[in-house]
Amino acid sequence: MHYSLFKSYLQPAEAKEIRKTLFAMALPAIGENVLQMLLGISDTAFLGHYDWRIMTAVGTANQVVFIFQAVLVALSTGSMVLISNSIGAGNRERVNSIAWHAVYLSVAAGVVLSLGSLFSGQLLGLFFPSSDAFMQSNGSQYLGTIMAGFPAMSIMIVLGATLRGSGDTRSPMIVAAVANVLNVFLDYAMIYGKFGFPEMGAFGAALATVLSRIVGSAIILLLLFKNSKISMSRKPARLSRWMTREIFSIGLPTSIENLGFSTGVLVFANILFIAGPQAYAAHRIGIQVESLSFMPAWGMGVAITAMVGIYNGANERRKAIGSVRQGWLIALLISSIIGTTITIFPDLFISIFTNESSIVEAGRLPVRIIGLFQVVMGTDYAVTGALRGMGDTSFPMKSSLVAMWFIRLPVGFLLVKYFNMGLLGAWIGMMSDMAFRTFLKFRRFYSGKWEKTADAIQSRSKNLIDNESN
């Protein structure tokens, strides 16, 4: 059966109610992710005005962090999809088990990943073979500190996704707000040496972020236990290999997608270095503006995933598809407004990160390109959210990896290396990637080939939680 985003599957009253619910879920999710991004962006912004070379090194260090975050993406996606479908099916026992497993697995993953801090210098050198000793030293120091704080990051990411799966997008936003306010204060104090703190530069930025996440992780644990839809038992649920496998089986494709994408971004960064360090600095600013610009579309994608999962668990396919269309229309409207603003006023966004005139000049190009592609990005997040809510996490993985490794990297390399197109050539490759994977996901949604996966997820959501004896 084919499904179209251009067709309404809802009665007017249903569409109005779903739009209202989507907004109620998306707005806190948008706020949360903006604030989560600001945990990293505030580092970039403060360091950009402190020393642009340190900003560049820290930006690359964060790309290494994103590679290791792939494990957390598996846990967060699996927990979110299973929680939403189980709540839709009304299976309270299963919901409780999934939530407890999210706690167990987030702590375990964070501790294991934190061991990478012992090899921060080698890791940065592997992905960022710069001859600049100053940049290497600062980047390694930042990376090691951030990785040591992985347990707190893991708890915030995985348990935040678990709450969002229940439809509670407000609690993760509150946690992100508290952590972000603390991080901004500590960034200023520790980077520049204010309020009695010593001037610590890159290390200060990393330490501020870790301390903020520790506070955030404690708060989100408390809010998870207070969530009425999840209703976690005070007695810990038994650790189940079957439930662990199910969480990973749902989330693993998204994890592989993020791992392949983050690795590709690092390779792409080395392509940018062919054009020179200032071109790369302008590229990093473009990426930061992009990260802010897609927040509304990302938030709507999160809302779509949760709502589609709940309707799928309740076996209401028509409403699930109708909610995708409504979310997509909202995403298009907001993305159009944002895109127009960014295209007309690029300097307004660039000035957040640097006042270096040469970098501001170079940064206008990628920022304007971002503005022109906002509608494409809005469509991508809406359709990806729909597929994930149905449990079809493997196709977004495949399409993203194909687009990154067979479109972005070869096109960008050819245009930069052999056509001397510099930053423009790299970003032509980047936007070609984005357009191609959006087209593939759009076709997948239309084809209905995700139905078997959605039916299987819906069926399992009604079963008892412990199938290990079956």
Short mmCIF file of C-alpha atoms in Angstrom, two decimals:
data_model
loop_
_atom_site.label_atom_id
_atom_site.label_comp_id
_atom_site.label_asym_id
_atom_site.label_seq_id
_atom_site.Cartn_x
_atom_site.Cartn_y
_atom_site.Cartn_z
CA MET A 1 0.00 0.00 0.00
CA HIS A 2 1.24 3.50 -0.86
CA TYR A 3 1.17 6.42 1.58
CA SER A 4 1.36 10.07 0.54
CA LEU A 5 2.30 13.17 2.49
CA PHE A 6 0.12 15.14 0.07
CA LYS A 7 -3.05 13.34 1.17
CA SER A 8 -4.98 13.99 4.38
CA TYR A 9 -5.94 10.84 6.27
CA LEU A 10 -7.74 12.67 9.06
CA GLN A 11 -11.03 14.41 9.64
CA PRO A 12 -10.65 18.17 10.22
CA ALA A 13 -11.28 17.81 13.96
CA GLU A 14 -8.73 14.99 14.21
CA ALA A 15 -6.14 16.97 12.27
CA LYS A 16 -6.61 19.97 14.56
CA GLU A 17 -6.21 17.86 17.68
CA ILE A 18 -3.12 16.10 16.34
CA ARG A 19 -1.52 19.41 15.35
CA LYS A 20 -2.11 20.66 18.87
CA THR A 21 -0.53 17.54 20.37
CA LEU A 22 2.43 17.68 17.99
CA PHE A 23 3.11 21.28 18.93
CA ALA A 24 2.82 20.44 22.64
CA MET A 25 5.37 17.63 22.21
CA ALA A 26 7.65 19.34 19.69
CA LEU A 27 8.13 22.72 21.38
CA PRO A 28 9.76 21.35 24.55
CA ALA A 29 11.81 18.93 22.41
CA ILE A 30 13.00 21.87 20.31
CA GLY A 31 13.82 23.83 23.42
CA GLU A 32 15.68 20.88 24.89
CA ASN A 33 17.79 20.24 21.83
CA VAL A 34 18.60 23.92 21.39
CA LEU A 35 19.78 23.93 24.98
CA GLN A 36 21.69 20.65 24.52
CA MET A 37 23.37 22.13 21.46
CA LEU A 38 24.22 25.23 23.44
CA LEU A 39 26.17 23.03 25.86
CA GLY A 40 28.61 22.53 22.98
CA ILE A 41 27.95 25.75 21.09
CA SER A 42 28.66 27.91 24.12
CA ASP A 43 32.09 26.25 24.23
CA THR A 44 32.58 27.13 20.56
CA ALA A 45 31.28 30.67 20.97
CA PHE A 46 33.39 31.52 24.02
CA LEU A 47 36.48 29.86 22.55
CA GLY A 48 35.90 31.52 19.18
CA HIS A 49 36.33 34.89 20.85
CA TYR A 50 39.16 33.54 23.04
CA ASP A 51 41.32 32.00 20.26
CA TRP A 52 39.97 30.78 16.91
CA ARG A 53 42.67 28.08 16.74
CA ILE A 54 41.41 26.55 20.00
CA MET A 55 37.85 26.80 18.69
CA THR A 56 38.87 24.83 15.60
CA ALA A 57 40.64 22.14 17.65
CA VAL A 58 37.67 21.80 20.02
CA GLY A 59 35.28 21.53 17.08
CA THR A 60 37.27 18.58 15.75
CA ALA A 61 37.44 17.01 19.22
CA ASN A 62 33.65 17.15 19.38
CA GLN A 63 33.46 15.27 16.09
CA VAL A 64 35.45 12.47 17.74
CA VAL A 65 32.98 12.52 20.66
CA PHE A 66 30.10 12.12 18.20
CA ILE A 67 31.65 8.88 16.95
CA PHE A 68 31.59 7.36 20.43
CA GLN A 69 28.09 8.68 21.03
CA ALA A 70 26.87 6.16 18.45
CA VAL A 71 26.42 3.60 21.24
CA LEU A 72 24.18 6.05 23.12
CA VAL A 73 22.13 6.64 19.98
CA ALA A 74 21.39 2.91 19.82
CA LEU A 75 20.16 2.88 23.41
CA SER A 76 18.17 6.11 23.14
CA THR A 77 16.45 5.21 19.85
CA GLY A 78 15.63 1.67 20.97
CA SER A 79 14.25 2.84 24.30
CA MET A 80 12.19 5.63 22.75
CA VAL A 81 10.57 3.46 20.05
CA LEU A 82 9.79 0.59 22.43
CA ILE A 83 8.43 2.87 25.17
CA SER A 84 6.07 4.70 22.78
CA ASN A 85 4.71 1.51 21.20
CA SER A 86 4.27 -0.19 24.59
CA ILE A 87 2.43 2.82 26.03
CA GLY A 88 0.16 2.78 22.96
CA ALA A 89 -0.51 -0.92 23.57
CA GLY A 90 -1.25 -0.25 27.25
CA ASN A 91 1.39 -2.74 28.46
CA ARG A 92 2.47 -1.18 31.77
CA GLU A 93 4.71 -4.07 32.82
CA ARG A 94 6.69 -3.84 29.61
CA VAL A 95 6.99 -0.05 29.91
CA ASN A 96 8.47 -0.44 33.41
CA SER A 97 10.99 -3.01 32.20
CA ILE A 98 12.12 -0.87 29.27
CA ALA A 99 12.64 2.15 31.55
CA TRP A 100 14.75 0.17 34.02
CA HIS A 101 16.83 -1.26 31.20
CA ALA A 102 17.40 2.27 29.91
CA VAL A 103 18.88 3.13 33.31
CA TYR A 104 21.07 0.02 33.47
CA LEU A 105 22.37 0.33 29.94
CA SER A 106 22.99 4.09 30.05
CA VAL A 107 25.17 3.77 33.14
CA ALA A 108 27.08 0.76 31.78
CA ALA A 109 27.68 2.37 28.38
CA GLY A 110 28.83 5.64 29.96
CA VAL A 111 31.39 3.93 32.17
CA VAL A 112 32.83 1.88 29.29
CA LEU A 113 33.01 4.88 26.95
CA SER A 114 34.72 7.01 29.58
CA LEU A 115 37.77 4.73 29.32
CA GLY A 116 38.46 6.40 25.97
CA SER A 117 39.69 9.43 27.93
CA LEU A 118 42.90 7.50 28.58
CA PHE A 119 43.67 7.60 24.86
CA SER A 120 42.43 11.09 23.92
CA GLY A 121 45.73 12.15 22.35
CA GLN A 122 45.94 9.09 20.14
CA LEU A 123 42.27 9.37 19.15
CA LEU A 124 42.57 13.01 18.15
CA GLY A 125 45.79 12.30 16.25
CA LEU A 126 44.09 9.45 14.40
CA PHE A 127 41.26 11.60 13.11
CA PHE A 128 42.97 14.99 13.10
CA PRO A 129 46.61 14.60 11.96
CA SER A 130 47.52 18.27 12.34
CA SER A 131 51.13 19.45 12.53
CA ASP A 132 50.04 22.35 14.75
CA ALA A 133 51.19 21.29 18.24
CA PHE A 134 49.16 24.06 19.92
CA MET A 135 45.89 22.89 18.36
CA GLN A 136 46.69 19.23 19.04
CA SER A 137 47.44 19.91 22.70
CA ASN A 138 44.28 21.90 23.33
CA GLY A 139 42.08 19.53 21.36
CA SER A 140 43.46 16.50 23.23
CA GLN A 141 42.96 18.16 26.61
CA TYR A 142 39.36 19.04 25.76
CA LEU A 143 38.59 15.58 24.35
CA GLY A 144 40.01 13.70 27.34
CA THR A 145 37.96 15.74 29.82
CA ILE A 146 34.71 15.41 27.85
CA MET A 147 35.15 11.64 27.49
CA ALA A 148 35.81 11.24 31.21
CA GLY A 149 32.32 12.70 31.72
CA PHE A 150 30.61 10.19 29.42
CA PRO A 151 28.53 8.54 32.22
CA ALA A 152 26.65 11.78 32.84
CA MET A 153 26.23 12.41 29.11
CA SER A 154 24.94 8.86 28.63
CA ILE A 155 22.32 9.19 31.35
CA MET A 156 21.07 12.52 29.98
CA ILE A 157 20.82 11.28 26.38
CA VAL A 158 19.27 7.84 26.98
CA LEU A 159 16.85 8.75 29.77
CA GLY A 160 15.85 11.93 27.93
CA ALA A 161 14.87 9.80 24.93
CA THR A 162 12.98 7.41 27.22
CA LEU A 163 10.91 10.28 28.60
CA ARG A 164 10.26 11.63 25.10
CA GLY A 165 9.00 8.21 24.04
CA SER A 166 6.31 8.47 26.70
CA GLY A 167 5.26 11.82 25.24
CA ASP A 168 6.98 13.80 28.01
CA THR A 169 9.21 16.25 26.15
CA ARG A 170 8.95 18.88 28.87
CA SER A 171 11.11 17.15 31.51
CA PRO A 172 14.19 16.74 29.28
CA MET A 173 13.86 20.40 28.32
CA ILE A 174 13.87 21.48 31.98
CA VAL A 175 16.99 19.38 32.59
CA ALA A 176 18.73 20.85 29.54
CA ALA A 177 17.82 24.38 30.67
CA VAL A 178 19.35 23.91 34.11
CA ALA A 179 22.48 22.28 32.68
CA ASN A 180 22.84 24.96 30.02
CA VAL A 181 22.55 27.93 32.38
CA LEU A 182 25.18 26.36 34.62
CA ASN A 183 27.42 25.60 31.62
CA VAL A 184 27.30 29.15 30.24
CA PHE A 185 28.27 30.56 33.63
CA LEU A 186 31.07 28.04 34.14
CA ASP A 187 32.31 28.48 30.55
CA TYR A 188 32.76 32.19 31.03
CA ALA A 189 34.33 31.73 34.45
CA MET A 190 36.67 28.87 33.61
CA ILE A 191 37.75 29.81 30.07
CA TYR A 192 38.59 33.44 30.84
CA GLY A 193 39.41 33.08 34.56
CA LYS A 194 36.55 35.04 36.14
CA PHE A 195 34.88 34.96 39.59
CA GLY A 196 38.00 33.57 41.25
CA PHE A 197 38.56 30.72 38.77
CA PRO A 198 41.93 30.39 37.00
CA GLU A 199 42.06 30.96 33.24
CA MET A 200 41.84 27.42 31.80
CA GLY A 201 40.97 27.86 28.10
CA ALA A 202 40.00 24.61 26.40
CA PHE A 203 40.22 22.56 29.61
CA GLY A 204 37.91 25.04 31.36
CA ALA A 205 35.34 24.71 28.58
CA ALA A 206 35.38 20.92 28.85
CA LEU A 207 35.25 20.90 32.65
CA ALA A 208 32.28 23.29 32.62
CA THR A 209 30.39 20.99 30.24
CA VAL A 210 31.10 17.86 32.31
CA LEU A 211 30.02 19.48 35.60
CA SER A 212 26.83 20.74 33.97
CA ARG A 213 26.00 17.27 32.65
CA ILE A 214 26.56 15.69 36.07
CA VAL A 215 23.93 18.01 37.52
CA GLY A 216 21.62 17.32 34.57
CA SER A 217 21.95 13.55 34.89
CA ALA A 218 20.95 13.65 38.57
CA ILE A 219 17.84 15.71 37.78
CA ILE A 220 16.71 13.54 34.86
CA LEU A 221 16.96 10.38 36.98
CA LEU A 222 14.64 11.97 39.51
CA LEU A 223 12.16 13.06 36.83
CA LEU A 224 12.12 9.60 35.24
CA PHE A 225 10.99 8.04 38.52
CA LYS A 226 8.29 10.70 38.89
CA ASN A 227 6.86 10.24 35.37
CA SER A 228 3.24 9.04 35.65
CA LYS A 229 3.02 7.44 32.19
CA ILE A 230 6.08 5.29 32.81
CA SER A 231 5.31 4.64 36.51
CA MET A 232 8.62 2.97 37.32
CA SER A 233 8.53 0.52 40.20
CA ARG A 234 10.73 1.29 43.18
CA LYS A 235 11.97 -2.28 42.99
CA PRO A 236 14.49 -2.61 40.13
CA ALA A 237 13.29 -4.76 37.25
CA ARG A 238 15.21 -7.94 36.52
CA LEU A 239 17.93 -7.48 33.91
CA SER A 240 16.76 -9.36 30.83
CA ARG A 241 19.01 -10.39 27.97
CA TRP A 242 15.96 -10.55 25.73
CA MET A 243 14.94 -6.96 26.51
CA THR A 244 18.53 -5.76 26.10
CA ARG A 245 18.71 -7.41 22.68
CA GLU A 246 15.40 -5.87 21.64
CA ILE A 247 16.52 -2.35 22.60
CA PHE A 248 19.76 -2.78 20.68
CA SER A 249 18.07 -4.42 17.67
CA ILE A 250 15.80 -1.39 17.24
CA GLY A 251 18.47 1.20 17.97
CA LEU A 252 21.50 -0.41 16.33
CA PRO A 253 20.73 0.75 12.75
CA THR A 254 20.42 4.35 13.97
CA SER A 255 23.66 3.90 15.90
CA ILE A 256 25.46 2.62 12.80
CA GLU A 257 23.97 5.51 10.85
CA ASN A 258 25.37 8.03 13.34
CA LEU A 259 28.73 6.26 13.51
CA GLY A 260 29.08 6.21 9.72
CA PHE A 261 27.90 9.79 9.47
CA SER A 262 30.22 11.08 12.21
CA THR A 263 33.19 9.25 10.71
CA GLY A 264 32.30 10.70 7.33
CA VAL A 265 32.16 14.18 8.84
CA LEU A 266 35.72 13.75 10.12
CA VAL A 267 36.90 12.61 6.68
CA PHE A 268 35.03 15.57 5.22
CA ALA A 269 36.86 17.87 7.65
CA ASN A 270 40.18 16.72 6.23
CA ILE A 271 38.90 17.57 2.75
CA LEU A 272 38.20 21.09 4.05
CA PHE A 273 41.77 21.40 5.32
CA ILE A 274 42.90 21.19 1.69
CA ALA A 275 41.28 24.61 1.30
CA GLY A 276 43.14 25.93 4.37
CA PRO A 277 42.56 26.31 8.14
CA GLN A 278 40.46 29.47 7.82
CA ALA A 279 38.15 27.76 5.33
CA TYR A 280 37.75 24.96 7.85
CA ALA A 281 37.03 27.48 10.64
CA ALA A 282 34.32 29.04 8.43
CA HIS A 283 32.97 25.55 7.75
CA ARG A 284 32.77 24.84 11.51
CA ILE A 285 30.78 28.02 12.02
CA GLY A 286 28.47 26.99 9.18
CA ILE A 287 27.95 23.63 10.89
CA GLN A 288 27.12 25.33 14.18
CA VAL A 289 24.56 27.58 12.47
CA GLU A 290 23.12 24.50 10.76
CA SER A 291 22.85 22.77 14.14
CA LEU A 292 20.77 25.64 15.46
CA SER A 293 18.67 26.05 12.31
CA PHE A 294 17.34 22.50 12.15
CA MET A 295 16.21 22.40 15.79
CA PRO A 296 12.51 23.04 14.98
CA ALA A 297 12.50 20.31 12.31
CA TRP A 298 14.37 17.96 14.65
CA GLY A 299 11.87 18.64 17.42
CA MET A 300 8.97 17.93 15.10
CA GLY A 301 10.70 14.72 14.03
CA VAL A 302 10.91 13.65 17.70
CA ALA A 303 7.21 14.42 18.19
CA ILE A 304 6.34 12.46 15.05
CA THR A 305 8.38 9.45 16.23
CA ALA A 306 6.63 9.40 19.61
CA MET A 307 3.14 9.93 18.21
CA VAL A 308 3.55 7.42 15.39
CA GLY A 309 4.88 4.89 17.90
CA ILE A 310 1.93 5.40 20.24
CA TYR A 311 -0.62 5.13 17.42
CA ASN A 312 1.18 2.12 15.96
CA GLY A 313 1.18 0.37 19.34
CA ALA A 314 -2.57 1.07 19.57
CA ASN A 315 -3.06 -0.34 16.02
CA GLU A 316 -4.33 2.98 14.61
CA ARG A 317 -2.42 3.17 11.33
CA ARG A 318 -4.61 5.89 9.79
CA LYS A 319 -3.92 8.31 12.65
CA ALA A 320 -0.23 7.42 12.61
CA ILE A 321 0.04 8.38 8.92
CA GLY A 322 -2.12 11.45 9.41
CA SER A 323 0.14 12.67 12.20
CA VAL A 324 3.16 12.39 9.89
CA ARG A 325 1.51 14.66 7.32
CA GLN A 326 0.53 17.24 9.93
CA GLY A 327 4.03 17.27 11.42
CA TRP A 328 5.58 17.61 7.97
CA LEU A 329 3.43 20.62 7.08
CA ILE A 330 4.35 22.33 10.34
CA ALA A 331 8.05 21.58 9.75
CA LEU A 332 7.87 23.04 6.23
CA LEU A 333 6.30 26.26 7.48
CA ILE A 334 8.83 26.81 10.26
CA SER A 335 11.79 25.78 8.07
CA SER A 336 10.76 28.27 5.38
CA ILE A 337 10.73 31.13 7.89
CA ILE A 338 14.10 30.13 9.36
CA GLY A 339 15.65 29.63 5.93
CA THR A 340 14.58 33.05 4.73
CA THR A 341 15.99 34.73 7.85
CA ILE A 342 19.35 32.94 7.62
CA THR A 343 19.74 33.67 3.91
CA ILE A 344 19.05 37.39 4.28
CA PHE A 345 20.93 37.99 7.55
CA PRO A 346 23.89 35.54 7.67
CA ASP A 347 26.16 37.86 9.68
CA LEU A 348 23.63 37.91 12.52
CA PHE A 349 24.31 34.20 13.11
CA ILE A 350 28.02 34.17 12.29
CA SER A 351 28.76 36.92 14.83
CA ILE A 352 27.67 34.56 17.61
CA PHE A 353 30.82 32.53 17.05
CA THR A 354 33.52 34.93 15.86
CA ASN A 355 34.37 38.53 15.02
CA GLU A 356 37.40 37.60 12.88
CA SER A 357 36.65 39.51 9.66
CA SER A 358 38.19 36.97 7.26
CA ILE A 359 36.24 34.09 8.81
CA VAL A 360 33.01 36.11 8.85
CA GLU A 361 33.48 36.79 5.14
CA ALA A 362 34.14 33.12 4.33
CA GLY A 363 31.31 31.94 6.60
CA ARG A 364 28.58 33.79 4.68
CA LEU A 365 28.64 31.22 1.89
CA PRO A 366 27.87 28.07 3.93
CA VAL A 367 25.36 29.90 6.11
CA ARG A 368 23.39 31.13 3.07
CA ILE A 369 23.45 27.62 1.59
CA ILE A 370 21.98 26.32 4.86
CA GLY A 371 19.16 28.83 4.55
CA LEU A 372 18.29 27.66 1.05
CA PHE A 373 18.13 24.00 2.14
CA GLN A 374 15.90 24.40 5.20
CA VAL A 375 12.83 22.94 3.48
CA VAL A 376 14.80 19.85 2.46
CA MET A 377 16.01 19.44 6.04
CA GLY A 378 12.46 19.81 7.37
CA THR A 379 11.24 17.03 5.08
CA ASP A 380 14.14 14.77 6.03
CA TYR A 381 13.46 15.01 9.77
CA ALA A 382 9.71 14.50 9.37
CA VAL A 383 10.02 11.36 7.24
CA THR A 384 12.87 9.96 9.34
CA GLY A 385 10.75 10.45 12.47
CA ALA A 386 7.90 8.56 10.81
CA LEU A 387 10.05 5.60 9.80
CA ARG A 388 11.65 5.34 13.23
CA GLY A 389 8.30 5.51 15.00
CA MET A 390 7.21 2.49 12.95
CA GLY A 391 10.40 0.68 13.95
CA ASP A 392 11.97 0.93 10.48
CA THR A 393 15.32 2.24 11.65
CA SER A 394 17.44 0.33 9.14
CA PHE A 395 16.40 2.24 6.01
CA PRO A 396 17.36 5.72 7.32
CA MET A 397 20.72 4.17 8.22
CA LYS A 398 21.30 2.77 4.74
CA SER A 399 20.23 5.92 2.92
CA SER A 400 22.35 8.19 5.13
CA LEU A 401 25.46 6.04 4.75
CA VAL A 402 25.07 5.79 0.98
CA ALA A 403 24.57 9.54 0.68
CA MET A 404 27.56 10.34 2.90
CA TRP A 405 30.10 7.92 1.44
CA PHE A 406 29.01 7.89 -2.21
CA ILE A 407 27.78 11.48 -2.65
CA ARG A 408 29.15 13.96 -0.09
CA LEU A 409 32.73 12.73 0.23
CA PRO A 410 33.58 11.97 -3.43
CA VAL A 411 31.78 15.06 -4.79
CA GLY A 412 33.32 17.31 -2.14
CA PHE A 413 36.81 15.88 -2.67
CA LEU A 414 36.68 16.24 -6.46
CA LEU A 415 35.40 19.81 -6.35
CA VAL A 416 37.90 20.92 -3.68
CA LYS A 417 40.98 19.00 -4.83
CA TYR A 418 40.71 19.04 -8.61
CA PHE A 419 38.38 21.96 -9.39
CA ASN A 420 39.78 24.30 -6.72
CA MET A 421 36.28 25.29 -5.61
CA GLY A 422 37.26 25.44 -1.92
CA LEU A 423 34.47 25.87 0.60
CA LEU A 424 31.80 26.11 -2.13
CA GLY A 425 32.82 22.78 -3.64
CA ALA A 426 32.73 21.05 -0.25
CA TRP A 427 29.28 22.40 0.52
CA ILE A 428 27.94 21.41 -2.89
CA GLY A 429 28.89 17.86 -1.94
CA MET A 430 27.28 18.27 1.48
CA MET A 431 23.97 19.56 0.15
CA SER A 432 23.88 16.93 -2.61
CA ASP A 433 24.13 14.33 0.15
CA MET A 434 21.24 15.92 2.03
CA ALA A 435 18.96 16.12 -1.00
CA PHE A 436 19.68 12.52 -2.04
CA ARG A 437 19.00 10.90 1.33
CA THR A 438 15.82 12.94 1.81
CA PHE A 439 14.58 11.68 -1.57
CA LEU A 440 15.34 8.07 -0.63
CA LYS A 441 13.51 8.30 2.71
CA PHE A 442 10.55 10.06 1.10
CA ARG A 443 10.28 7.19 -1.40
CA ARG A 444 10.51 4.62 1.39
CA PHE A 445 7.64 6.20 3.29
CA TYR A 446 5.54 6.35 0.13
CA SER A 447 6.19 2.70 -0.75
CA GLY A 448 4.78 1.28 2.49
CA LYS A 449 7.61 -1.26 2.68
CA TRP A 450 7.95 -0.46 6.37
CA GLU A 451 4.56 -2.04 7.17
CA LYS A 452 5.90 -5.50 8.11
CA THR A 453 8.32 -3.99 10.62
CA ALA A 454 5.59 -1.77 12.08
CA ASP A 455 3.25 -4.77 12.44
CA ALA A 456 5.96 -6.79 14.20
CA ILE A 457 6.71 -3.96 16.64
CA GLN A 458 3.00 -3.51 17.32
CA SER A 459 2.56 -7.22 17.98
CA ARG A 460 5.51 -7.44 20.39
CA SER A 461 4.28 -4.41 22.31
CA LYS A 462 1.27 -6.43 23.47
CA ASN A 463 3.31 -9.40 24.67
CA LEU A 464 4.58 -10.04 28.16
CA ILE A 465 7.96 -8.50 28.82
CA ASP A 466 9.98 -11.65 29.42
CA ASN A 467 10.15 -13.84 26.35
CA GLU A 468 13.42 -15.52 27.25
CA SER A 469 11.58 -18.62 28.35
CA ASN A 470 9.64 -18.87 25.07
#
